[in-house]
Coordinates of C-alpha atoms in Angstrom, one line a residue:
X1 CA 30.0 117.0 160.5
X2 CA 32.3 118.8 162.5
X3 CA 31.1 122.0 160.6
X4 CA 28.1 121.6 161.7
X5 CA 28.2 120.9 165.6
X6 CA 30.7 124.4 165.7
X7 CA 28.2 126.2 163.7
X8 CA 25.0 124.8 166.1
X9 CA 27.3 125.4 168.9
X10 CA 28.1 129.0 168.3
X11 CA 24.7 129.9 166.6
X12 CA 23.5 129.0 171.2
X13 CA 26.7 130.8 172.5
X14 CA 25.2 133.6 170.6
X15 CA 21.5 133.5 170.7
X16 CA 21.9 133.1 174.6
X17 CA 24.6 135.4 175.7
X18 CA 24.3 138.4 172.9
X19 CA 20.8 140.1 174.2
X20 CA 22.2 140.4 177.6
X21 CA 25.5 142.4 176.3
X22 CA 25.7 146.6 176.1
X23 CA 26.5 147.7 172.9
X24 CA 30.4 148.6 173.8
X25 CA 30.7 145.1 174.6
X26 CA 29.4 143.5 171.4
X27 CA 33.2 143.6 169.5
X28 CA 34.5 142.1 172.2
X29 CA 32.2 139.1 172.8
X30 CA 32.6 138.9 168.4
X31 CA 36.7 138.8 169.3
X32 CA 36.3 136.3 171.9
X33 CA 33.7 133.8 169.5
X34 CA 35.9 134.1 166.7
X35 CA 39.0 133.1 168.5
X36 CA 37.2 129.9 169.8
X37 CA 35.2 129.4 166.4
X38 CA 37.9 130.8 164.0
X39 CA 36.7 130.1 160.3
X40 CA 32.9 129.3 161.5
X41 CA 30.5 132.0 159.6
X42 CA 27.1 131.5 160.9
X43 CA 24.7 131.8 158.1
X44 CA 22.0 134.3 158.3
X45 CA 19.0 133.6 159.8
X46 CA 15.6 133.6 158.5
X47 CA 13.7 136.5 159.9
X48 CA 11.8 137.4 156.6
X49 CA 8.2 136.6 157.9
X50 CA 8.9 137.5 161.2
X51 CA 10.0 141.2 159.7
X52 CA 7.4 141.7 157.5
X53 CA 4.5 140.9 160.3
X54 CA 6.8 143.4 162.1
X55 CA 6.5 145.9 159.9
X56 CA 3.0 145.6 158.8
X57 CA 1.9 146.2 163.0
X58 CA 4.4 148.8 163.1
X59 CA 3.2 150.6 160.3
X60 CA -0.5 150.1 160.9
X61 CA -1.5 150.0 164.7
X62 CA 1.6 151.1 166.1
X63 CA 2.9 154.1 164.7
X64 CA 6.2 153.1 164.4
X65 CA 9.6 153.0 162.2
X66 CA 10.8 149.5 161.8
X67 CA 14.6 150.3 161.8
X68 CA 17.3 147.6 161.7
X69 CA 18.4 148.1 165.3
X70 CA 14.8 147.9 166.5
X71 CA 14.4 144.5 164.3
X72 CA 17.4 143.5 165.3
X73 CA 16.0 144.1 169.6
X74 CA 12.6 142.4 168.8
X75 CA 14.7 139.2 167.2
X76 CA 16.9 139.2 170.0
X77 CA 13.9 139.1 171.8
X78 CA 12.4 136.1 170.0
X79 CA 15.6 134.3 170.1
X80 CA 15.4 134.4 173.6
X81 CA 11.9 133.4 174.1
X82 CA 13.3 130.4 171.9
X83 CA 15.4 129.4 174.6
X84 CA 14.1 130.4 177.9
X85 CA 11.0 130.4 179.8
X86 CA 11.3 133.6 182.0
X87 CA 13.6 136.3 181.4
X88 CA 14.0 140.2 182.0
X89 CA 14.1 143.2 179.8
X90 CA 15.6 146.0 181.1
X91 CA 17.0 149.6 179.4
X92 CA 16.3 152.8 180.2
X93 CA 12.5 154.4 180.2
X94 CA 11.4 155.1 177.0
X95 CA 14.1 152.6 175.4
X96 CA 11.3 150.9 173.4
X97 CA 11.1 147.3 175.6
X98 CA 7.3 147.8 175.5
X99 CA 6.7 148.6 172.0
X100 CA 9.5 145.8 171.4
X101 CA 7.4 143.1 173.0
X102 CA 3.7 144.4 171.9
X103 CA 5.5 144.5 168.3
X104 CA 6.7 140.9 168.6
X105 CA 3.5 139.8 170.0
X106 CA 1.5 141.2 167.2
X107 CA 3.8 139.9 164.8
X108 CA 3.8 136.5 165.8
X109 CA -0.7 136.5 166.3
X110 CA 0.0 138.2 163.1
X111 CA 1.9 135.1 161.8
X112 CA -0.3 132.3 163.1
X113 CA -3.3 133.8 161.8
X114 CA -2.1 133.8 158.3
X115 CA -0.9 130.2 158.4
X116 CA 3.4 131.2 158.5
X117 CA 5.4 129.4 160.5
X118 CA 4.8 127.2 163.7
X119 CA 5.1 129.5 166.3
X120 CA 1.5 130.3 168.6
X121 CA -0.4 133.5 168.5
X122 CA 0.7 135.6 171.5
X123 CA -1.7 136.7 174.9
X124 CA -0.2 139.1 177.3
X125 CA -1.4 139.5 180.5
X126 CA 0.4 143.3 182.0
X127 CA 0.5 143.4 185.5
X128 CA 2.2 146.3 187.8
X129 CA 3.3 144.6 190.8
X130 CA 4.5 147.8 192.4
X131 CA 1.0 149.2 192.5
X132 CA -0.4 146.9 195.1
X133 CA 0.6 145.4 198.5
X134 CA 2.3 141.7 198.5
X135 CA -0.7 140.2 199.9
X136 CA -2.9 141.4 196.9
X137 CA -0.4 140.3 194.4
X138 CA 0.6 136.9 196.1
X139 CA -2.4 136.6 198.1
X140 CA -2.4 136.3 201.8
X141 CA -4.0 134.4 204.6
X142 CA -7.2 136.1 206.5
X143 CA -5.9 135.8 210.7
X144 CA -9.5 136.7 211.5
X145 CA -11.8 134.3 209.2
X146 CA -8.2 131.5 208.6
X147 CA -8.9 132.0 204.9
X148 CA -7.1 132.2 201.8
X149 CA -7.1 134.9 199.4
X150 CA -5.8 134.4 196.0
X151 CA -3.2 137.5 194.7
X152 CA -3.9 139.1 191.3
X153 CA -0.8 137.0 190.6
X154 CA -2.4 133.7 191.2
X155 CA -5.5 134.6 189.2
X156 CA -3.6 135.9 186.1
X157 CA -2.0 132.6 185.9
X158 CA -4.7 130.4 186.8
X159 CA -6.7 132.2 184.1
X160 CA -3.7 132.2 181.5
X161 CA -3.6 128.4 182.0
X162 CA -7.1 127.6 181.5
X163 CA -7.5 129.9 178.4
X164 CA -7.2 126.8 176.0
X165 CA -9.6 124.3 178.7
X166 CA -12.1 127.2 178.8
X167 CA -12.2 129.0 175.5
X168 CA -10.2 126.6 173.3
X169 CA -7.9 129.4 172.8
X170 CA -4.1 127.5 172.1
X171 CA -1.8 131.2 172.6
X172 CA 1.1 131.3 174.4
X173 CA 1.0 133.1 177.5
X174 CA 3.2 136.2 178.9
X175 CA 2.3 137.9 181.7
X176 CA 4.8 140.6 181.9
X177 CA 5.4 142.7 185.3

């Protein structure tokens, strides 16, 4: 039993806390585990679905070479949605974190629609926030007429909540800035 809970333990030590390092500091965070876990050896997880919907959008709409450190970024990437509610991804332009999260979201409506796994087709709403003021993003209050103007923000989650009252669409929802 013990076994287990250090296995479960270090299997979210890891899924949490390994996306966010820089390469260079990967051996050391593996050092660090091993000392706390010594003898634990996580056993692999099972990606196999999840890499061939990958590889079927990335070979078909995309354009793209599904190589093992890509996979490895878009299961990071999935491991974290696992986990968390919001998060950031951040890397250098033209580091791949938009075709990394168009290629999960593809693979994932891929995966619904074929009846693999329990995870929910995939929606994204894109929004640049740096392109418009904070009063059309947020919204902002009219000092002339003492109205209320809802932000592109507002309406992109008001329509990203309703999709499954309105359309009976059940997706998950990202809207990425």
């Amino acid at each position: 039993v013990d076994s287990d809970e250090n296995i479960l333990m270090l299997r979210s030590i890891i899924d949490v806390n390994l996306p966010k390092f820089l390469s260079h500091d990967v051996p050391l965070f593996n050092g660090i585990t091993s000392d706390l876990f010594p003898g634990v050896k996580l056993p692999e997880a099972d990606y196999d679905a999840l890499r061939k919907a990958c590889a079927a959008y990335c070979d078909g709409a995309a354009n793209l070479q599904l190589t093992g450190p890509y996979f490895e970024k878009v299961a990071q990437l999935y491991e974290m949605i696992l986990v968390r509610h919001g998060l950031m991804i951040v890397g250098y332009s033209y580091g791949g974190k938009t075709s990394m999260y168009r290629t999960l979201a593809a693979a994932l409506t891929q995966m619904k629609s074929q009846g693999v796994g329990d995870d929910e087709a995939v929606s994204c709403h894109v929004l640049n926030p740096k392109s418009i003021s904070m009063g059309q993003l947020y919204g902002h209050f009219d000092e002339v007429t003492h109205e209320w103007s809802d932000g592109v923000l507002a309406v992109t989650y008001r329509g990203a909540a309703q999709q499954e009252r309105l359309h009976g669409i059940k997706d998950r929802q990202w809207v990425i800035f």
